[in-house]
PDB file of C-alpha atoms in Angstrom:
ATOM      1  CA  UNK P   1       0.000   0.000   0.000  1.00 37.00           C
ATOM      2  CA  UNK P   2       3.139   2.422   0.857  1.00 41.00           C
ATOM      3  CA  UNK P   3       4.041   1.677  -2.759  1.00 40.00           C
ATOM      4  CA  UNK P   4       1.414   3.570  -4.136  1.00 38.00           C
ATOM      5  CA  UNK P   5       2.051   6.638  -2.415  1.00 43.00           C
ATOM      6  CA  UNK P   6       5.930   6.716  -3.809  1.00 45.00           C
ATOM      7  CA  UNK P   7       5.647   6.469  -7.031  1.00 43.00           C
ATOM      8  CA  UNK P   8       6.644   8.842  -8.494  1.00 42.00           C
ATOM      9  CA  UNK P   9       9.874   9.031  -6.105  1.00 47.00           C
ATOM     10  CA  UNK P  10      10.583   5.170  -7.144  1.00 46.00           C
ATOM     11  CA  UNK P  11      10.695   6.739 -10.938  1.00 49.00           C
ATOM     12  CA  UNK P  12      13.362   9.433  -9.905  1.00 48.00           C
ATOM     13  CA  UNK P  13      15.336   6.659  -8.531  1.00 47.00           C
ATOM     14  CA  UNK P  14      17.521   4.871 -10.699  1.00 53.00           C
ATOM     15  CA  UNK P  15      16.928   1.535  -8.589  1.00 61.00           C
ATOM     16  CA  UNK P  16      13.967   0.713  -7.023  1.00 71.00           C
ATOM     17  CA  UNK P  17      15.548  -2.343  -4.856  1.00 74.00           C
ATOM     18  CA  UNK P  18      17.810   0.898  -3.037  1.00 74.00           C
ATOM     19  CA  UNK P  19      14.369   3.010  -2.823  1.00 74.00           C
ATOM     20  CA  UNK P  20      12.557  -0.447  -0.584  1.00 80.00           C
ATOM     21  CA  UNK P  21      15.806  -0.826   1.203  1.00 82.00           C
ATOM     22  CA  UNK P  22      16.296   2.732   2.466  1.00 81.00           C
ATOM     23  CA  UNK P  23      12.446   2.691   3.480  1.00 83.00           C
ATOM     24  CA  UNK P  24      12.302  -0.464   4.648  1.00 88.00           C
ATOM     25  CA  UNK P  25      15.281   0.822   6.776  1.00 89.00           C
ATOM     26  CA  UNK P  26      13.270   3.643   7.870  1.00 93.00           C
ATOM     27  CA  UNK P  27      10.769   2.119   8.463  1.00 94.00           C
ATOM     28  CA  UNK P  28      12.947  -0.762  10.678  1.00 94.00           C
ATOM     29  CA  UNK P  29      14.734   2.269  12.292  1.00 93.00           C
ATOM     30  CA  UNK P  30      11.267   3.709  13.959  1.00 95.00           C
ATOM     31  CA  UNK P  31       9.866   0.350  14.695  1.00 95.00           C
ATOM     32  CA  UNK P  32      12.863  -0.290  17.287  1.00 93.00           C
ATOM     33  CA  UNK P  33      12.261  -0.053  20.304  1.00 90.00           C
ATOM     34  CA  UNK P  34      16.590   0.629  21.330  1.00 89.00           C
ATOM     35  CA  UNK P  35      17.322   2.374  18.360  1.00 90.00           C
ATOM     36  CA  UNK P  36      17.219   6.026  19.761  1.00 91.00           C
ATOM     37  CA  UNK P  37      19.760   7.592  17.391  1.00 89.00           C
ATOM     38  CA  UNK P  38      18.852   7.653  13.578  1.00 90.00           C
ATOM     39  CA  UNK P  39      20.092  11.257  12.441  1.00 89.00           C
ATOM     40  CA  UNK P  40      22.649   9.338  10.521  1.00 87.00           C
ATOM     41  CA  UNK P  41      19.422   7.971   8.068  1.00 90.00           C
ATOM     42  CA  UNK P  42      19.013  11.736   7.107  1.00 89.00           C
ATOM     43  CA  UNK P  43      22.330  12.226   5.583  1.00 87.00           C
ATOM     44  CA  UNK P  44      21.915   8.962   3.052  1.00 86.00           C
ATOM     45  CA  UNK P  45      21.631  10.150  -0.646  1.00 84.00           C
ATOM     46  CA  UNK P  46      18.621   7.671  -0.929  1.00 83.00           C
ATOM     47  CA  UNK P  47      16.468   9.259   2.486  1.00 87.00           C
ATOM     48  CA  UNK P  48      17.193  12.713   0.727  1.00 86.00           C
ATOM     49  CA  UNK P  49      15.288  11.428  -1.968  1.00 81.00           C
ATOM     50  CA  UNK P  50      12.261  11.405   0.162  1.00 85.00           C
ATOM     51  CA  UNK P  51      12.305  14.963   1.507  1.00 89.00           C
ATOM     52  CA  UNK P  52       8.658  16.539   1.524  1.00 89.00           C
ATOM     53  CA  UNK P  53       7.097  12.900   1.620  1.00 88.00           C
ATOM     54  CA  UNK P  54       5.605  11.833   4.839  1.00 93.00           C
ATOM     55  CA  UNK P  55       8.010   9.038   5.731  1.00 93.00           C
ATOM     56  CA  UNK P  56      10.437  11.695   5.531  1.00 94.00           C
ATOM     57  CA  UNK P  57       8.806  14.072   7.739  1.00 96.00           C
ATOM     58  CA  UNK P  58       7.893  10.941  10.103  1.00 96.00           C
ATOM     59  CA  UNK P  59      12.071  10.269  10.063  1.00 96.00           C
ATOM     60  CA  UNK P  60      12.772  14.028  11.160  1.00 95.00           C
ATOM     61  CA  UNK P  61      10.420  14.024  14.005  1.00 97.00           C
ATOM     62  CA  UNK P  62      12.029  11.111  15.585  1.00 96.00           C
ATOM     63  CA  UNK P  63      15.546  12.597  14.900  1.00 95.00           C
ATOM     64  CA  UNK P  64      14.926  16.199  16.159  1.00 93.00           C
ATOM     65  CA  UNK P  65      10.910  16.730  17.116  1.00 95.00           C
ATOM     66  CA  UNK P  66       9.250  16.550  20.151  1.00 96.00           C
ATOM     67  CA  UNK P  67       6.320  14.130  21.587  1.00 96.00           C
ATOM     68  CA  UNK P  68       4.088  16.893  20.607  1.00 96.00           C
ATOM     69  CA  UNK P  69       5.092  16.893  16.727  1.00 97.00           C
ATOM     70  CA  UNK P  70       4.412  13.197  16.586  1.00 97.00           C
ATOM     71  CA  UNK P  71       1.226  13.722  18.078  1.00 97.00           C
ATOM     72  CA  UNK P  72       0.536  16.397  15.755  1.00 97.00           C
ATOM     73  CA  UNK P  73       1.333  13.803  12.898  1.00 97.00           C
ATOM     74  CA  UNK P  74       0.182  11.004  13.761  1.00 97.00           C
ATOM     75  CA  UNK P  75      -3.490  13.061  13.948  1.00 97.00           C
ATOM     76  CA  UNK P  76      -3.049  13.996  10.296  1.00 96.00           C
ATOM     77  CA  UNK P  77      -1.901  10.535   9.196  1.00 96.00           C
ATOM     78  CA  UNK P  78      -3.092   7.974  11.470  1.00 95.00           C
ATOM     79  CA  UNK P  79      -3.606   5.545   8.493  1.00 96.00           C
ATOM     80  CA  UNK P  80       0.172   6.252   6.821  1.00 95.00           C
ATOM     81  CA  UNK P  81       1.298   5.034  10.191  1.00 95.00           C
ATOM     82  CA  UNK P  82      -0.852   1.985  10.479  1.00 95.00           C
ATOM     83  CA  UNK P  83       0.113   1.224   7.199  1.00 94.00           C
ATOM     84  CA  UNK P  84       3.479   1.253   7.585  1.00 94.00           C
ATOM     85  CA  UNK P  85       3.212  -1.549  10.835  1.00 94.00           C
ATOM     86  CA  UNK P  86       4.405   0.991  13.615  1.00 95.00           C
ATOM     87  CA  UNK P  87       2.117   0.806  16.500  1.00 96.00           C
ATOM     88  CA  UNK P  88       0.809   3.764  17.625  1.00 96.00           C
ATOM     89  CA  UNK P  89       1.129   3.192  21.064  1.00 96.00           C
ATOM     90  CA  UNK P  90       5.455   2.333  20.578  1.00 96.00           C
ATOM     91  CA  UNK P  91       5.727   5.550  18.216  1.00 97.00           C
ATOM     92  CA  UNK P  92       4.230   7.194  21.633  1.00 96.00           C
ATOM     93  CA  UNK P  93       6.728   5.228  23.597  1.00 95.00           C
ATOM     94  CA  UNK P  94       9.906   6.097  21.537  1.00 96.00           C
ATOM     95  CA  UNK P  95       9.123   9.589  21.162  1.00 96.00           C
ATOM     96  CA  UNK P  96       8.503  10.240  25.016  1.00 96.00           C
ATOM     97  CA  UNK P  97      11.801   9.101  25.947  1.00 95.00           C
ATOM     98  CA  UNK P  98      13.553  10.861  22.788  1.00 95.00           C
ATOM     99  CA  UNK P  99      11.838  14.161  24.181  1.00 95.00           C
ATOM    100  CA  UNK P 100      12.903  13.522  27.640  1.00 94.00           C
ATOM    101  CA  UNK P 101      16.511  13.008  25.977  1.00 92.00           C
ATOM    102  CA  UNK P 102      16.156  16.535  24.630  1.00 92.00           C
ATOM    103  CA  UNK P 103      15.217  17.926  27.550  1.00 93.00           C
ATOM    104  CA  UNK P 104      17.838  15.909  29.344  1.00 91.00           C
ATOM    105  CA  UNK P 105      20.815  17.358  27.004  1.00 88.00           C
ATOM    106  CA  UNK P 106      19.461  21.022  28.063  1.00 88.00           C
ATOM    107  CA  UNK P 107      18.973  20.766  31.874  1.00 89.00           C
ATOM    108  CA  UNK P 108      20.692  18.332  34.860  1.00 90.00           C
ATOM    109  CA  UNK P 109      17.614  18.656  36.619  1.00 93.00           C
ATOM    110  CA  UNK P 110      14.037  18.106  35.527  1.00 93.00           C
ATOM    111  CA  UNK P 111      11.103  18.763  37.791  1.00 93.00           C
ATOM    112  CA  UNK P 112       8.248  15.896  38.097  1.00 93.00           C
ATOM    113  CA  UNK P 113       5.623  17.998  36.692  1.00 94.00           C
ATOM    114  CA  UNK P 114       7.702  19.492  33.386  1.00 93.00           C
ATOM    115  CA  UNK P 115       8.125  15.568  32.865  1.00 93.00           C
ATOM    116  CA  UNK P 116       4.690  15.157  33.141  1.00 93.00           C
ATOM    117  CA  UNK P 117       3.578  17.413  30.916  1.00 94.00           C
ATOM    118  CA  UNK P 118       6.057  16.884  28.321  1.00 93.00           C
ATOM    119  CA  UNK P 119       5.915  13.266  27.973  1.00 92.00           C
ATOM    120  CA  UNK P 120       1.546  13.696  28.470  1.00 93.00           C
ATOM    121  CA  UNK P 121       1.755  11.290  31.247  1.00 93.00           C
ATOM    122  CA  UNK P 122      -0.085  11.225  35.258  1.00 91.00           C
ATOM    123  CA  UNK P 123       1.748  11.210  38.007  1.00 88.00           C
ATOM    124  CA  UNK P 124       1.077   7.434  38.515  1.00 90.00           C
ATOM    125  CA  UNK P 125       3.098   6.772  35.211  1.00 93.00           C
ATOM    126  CA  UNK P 126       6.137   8.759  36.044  1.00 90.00           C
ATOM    127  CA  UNK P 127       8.122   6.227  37.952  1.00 88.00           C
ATOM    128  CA  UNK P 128       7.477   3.515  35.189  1.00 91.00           C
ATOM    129  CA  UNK P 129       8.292   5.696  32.251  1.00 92.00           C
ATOM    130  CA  UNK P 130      11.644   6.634  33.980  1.00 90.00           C
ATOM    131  CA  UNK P 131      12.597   3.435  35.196  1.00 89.00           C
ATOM    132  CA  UNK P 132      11.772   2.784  31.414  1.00 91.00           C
ATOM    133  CA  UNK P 133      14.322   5.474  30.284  1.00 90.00           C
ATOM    134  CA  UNK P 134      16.983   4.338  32.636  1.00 89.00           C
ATOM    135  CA  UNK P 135      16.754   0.631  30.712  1.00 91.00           C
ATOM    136  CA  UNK P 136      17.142   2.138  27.336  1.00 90.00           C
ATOM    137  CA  UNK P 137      20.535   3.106  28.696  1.00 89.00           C
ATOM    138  CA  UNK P 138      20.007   5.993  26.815  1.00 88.00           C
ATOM    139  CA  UNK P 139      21.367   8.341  30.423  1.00 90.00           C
ATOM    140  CA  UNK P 140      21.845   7.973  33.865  1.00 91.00           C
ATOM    141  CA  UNK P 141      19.158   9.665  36.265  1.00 89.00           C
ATOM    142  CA  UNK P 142      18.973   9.461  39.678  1.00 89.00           C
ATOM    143  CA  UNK P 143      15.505  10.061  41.512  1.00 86.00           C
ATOM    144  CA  UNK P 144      15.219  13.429  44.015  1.00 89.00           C
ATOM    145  CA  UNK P 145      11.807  12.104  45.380  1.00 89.00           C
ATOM    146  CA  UNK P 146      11.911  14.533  48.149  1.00 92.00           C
ATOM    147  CA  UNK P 147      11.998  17.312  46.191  1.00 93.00           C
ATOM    148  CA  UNK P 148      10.160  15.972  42.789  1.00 92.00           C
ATOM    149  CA  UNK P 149      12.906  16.519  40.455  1.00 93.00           C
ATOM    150  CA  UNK P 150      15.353  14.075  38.048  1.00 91.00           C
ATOM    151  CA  UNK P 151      18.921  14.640  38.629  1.00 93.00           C
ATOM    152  CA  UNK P 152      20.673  13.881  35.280  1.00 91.00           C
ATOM    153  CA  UNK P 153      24.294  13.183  34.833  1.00 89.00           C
ATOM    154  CA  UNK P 154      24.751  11.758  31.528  1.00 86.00           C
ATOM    155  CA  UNK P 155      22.580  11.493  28.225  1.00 84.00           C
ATOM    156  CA  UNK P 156      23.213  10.714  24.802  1.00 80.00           C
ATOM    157  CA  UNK P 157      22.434  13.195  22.377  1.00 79.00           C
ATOM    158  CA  UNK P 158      19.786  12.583  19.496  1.00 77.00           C
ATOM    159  CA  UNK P 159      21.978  13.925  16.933  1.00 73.00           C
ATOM    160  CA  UNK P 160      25.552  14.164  17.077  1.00 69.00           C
ATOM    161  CA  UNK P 161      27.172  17.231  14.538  1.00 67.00           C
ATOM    162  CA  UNK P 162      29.268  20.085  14.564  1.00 73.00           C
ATOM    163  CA  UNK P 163      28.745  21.464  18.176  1.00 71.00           C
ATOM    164  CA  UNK P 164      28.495  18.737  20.087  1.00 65.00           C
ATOM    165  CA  UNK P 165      31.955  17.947  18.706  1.00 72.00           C
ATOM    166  CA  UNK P 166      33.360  20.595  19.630  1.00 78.00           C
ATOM    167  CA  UNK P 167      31.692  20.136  22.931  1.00 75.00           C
ATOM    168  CA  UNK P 168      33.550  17.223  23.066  1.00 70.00           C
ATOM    169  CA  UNK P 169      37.023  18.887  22.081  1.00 79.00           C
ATOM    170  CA  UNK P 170      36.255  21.172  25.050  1.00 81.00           C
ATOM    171  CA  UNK P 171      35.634  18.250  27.505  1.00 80.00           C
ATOM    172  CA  UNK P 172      38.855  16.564  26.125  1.00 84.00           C
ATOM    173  CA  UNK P 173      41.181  19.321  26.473  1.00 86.00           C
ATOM    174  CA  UNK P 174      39.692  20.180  30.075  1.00 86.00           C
ATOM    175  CA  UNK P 175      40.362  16.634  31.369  1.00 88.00           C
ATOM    176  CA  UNK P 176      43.904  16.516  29.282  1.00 88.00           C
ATOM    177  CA  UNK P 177      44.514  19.922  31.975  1.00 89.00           C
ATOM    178  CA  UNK P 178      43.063  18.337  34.486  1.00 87.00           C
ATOM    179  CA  UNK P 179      45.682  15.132  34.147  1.00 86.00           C
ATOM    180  CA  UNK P 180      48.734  17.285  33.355  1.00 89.00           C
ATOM    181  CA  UNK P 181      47.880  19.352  37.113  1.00 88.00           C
ATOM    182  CA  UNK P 182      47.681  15.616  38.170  1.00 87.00           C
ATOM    183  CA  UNK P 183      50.655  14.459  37.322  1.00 88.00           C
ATOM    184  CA  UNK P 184      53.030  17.839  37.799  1.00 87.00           C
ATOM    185  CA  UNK P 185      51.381  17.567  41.769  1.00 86.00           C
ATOM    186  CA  UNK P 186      52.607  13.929  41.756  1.00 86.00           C
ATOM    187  CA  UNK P 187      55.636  14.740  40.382  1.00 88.00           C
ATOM    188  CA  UNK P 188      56.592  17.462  43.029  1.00 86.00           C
ATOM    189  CA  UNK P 189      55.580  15.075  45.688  1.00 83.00           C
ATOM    190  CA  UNK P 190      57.788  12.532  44.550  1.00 83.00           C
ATOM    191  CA  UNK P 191      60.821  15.071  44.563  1.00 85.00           C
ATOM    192  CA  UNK P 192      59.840  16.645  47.796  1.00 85.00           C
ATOM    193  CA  UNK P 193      60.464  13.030  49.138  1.00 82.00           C
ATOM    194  CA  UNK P 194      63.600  11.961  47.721  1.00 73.00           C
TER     195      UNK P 194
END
């Protein structure tokens, strides 16, 4: 049935085996349930090919949206998604804890109720859904019950380009200081006692 709607994209590709394969990819890509970081898909010649059709716009709200753009989708196309054999209820699933990754990269602490709201769940649900997160091993949380919050002191990042590497570079040549002050203190205790 997916078939029909690409058409005319399976014409502008010169194979159509590489057009199934990149959206069966896709499609394989949103249907797992530990696969949290796909912005890699969106830089394959073959996914660019798809830009403006809904698969593609399905693709870029798991790699950068929120549980609210999915919900916003899945309202206007509730029968692309069925047709495509993702389950409504795991789409819901994935995307809550991909939000809660994006809030996670932004802030080290996360009060109950902005969890709540973001991830449109009760109070009742909040302990499941982030025992849930910590066994994606997506981040490491620890719970402040006393005083409602999520303490956060790791997370991976959704999409991985140009500033978080140089995030990175920073973090590398901070500990690289931090091990050269290290090792001069160790070295001037060793002469002080010889």
């Amino acid at each position: 049935m997916f078939l029909i709607c690409f058409r005319c994209i399976v014409t502008s590709l010169k194979d159509q085996s590489m057009f199934l394969i990149c959206f069966r990819c896709i499609v394989t890509s949103l249907k797992d349930q530990s696969m949290f970081l796909m912005d890699h898909l969106l830089t394959l010649k073959p996914v660019k090919f798809l830009e403006g059709e809904p698969i593609y716009k399905l693709l870029t709200i798991f790699v950068t949206g929120k549980l609210n753009d999915y919900v916003n989708f899945y309202q206007q196309n509730s029968a692309f998604i069925s047709s495509l054999g993702l389950s409504h209820e795991d789409c819901m699933h994935k995307m809550r804890v991909l939000t809660f990754m994006h809030i996670a990269e932004i802030n080290s602490e996360v009060s109950y109720e902005t969890i709540e709201q973001a991830m449109q769940i009760d109070e009742e649900q909040l302990e499941t859904f982030i025992i849930d997160v910590v066994r994606t091993k997506v981040m490491h949380i620890k719970l402040d019950q006393m005083n409602r919050r999520v303490v956060i002191s790791t997370t991976a990042h959704r999409t991985f380009s140009k500033p978080q590497w140089q995030q990175l570079g920073e973090k590398m040549e901070k500990w690289q200081r931090n091990l050269q002050l290290v090792r001069n203190n160790l070295q001037t205790l060793m002469t002080q006692q010889t």
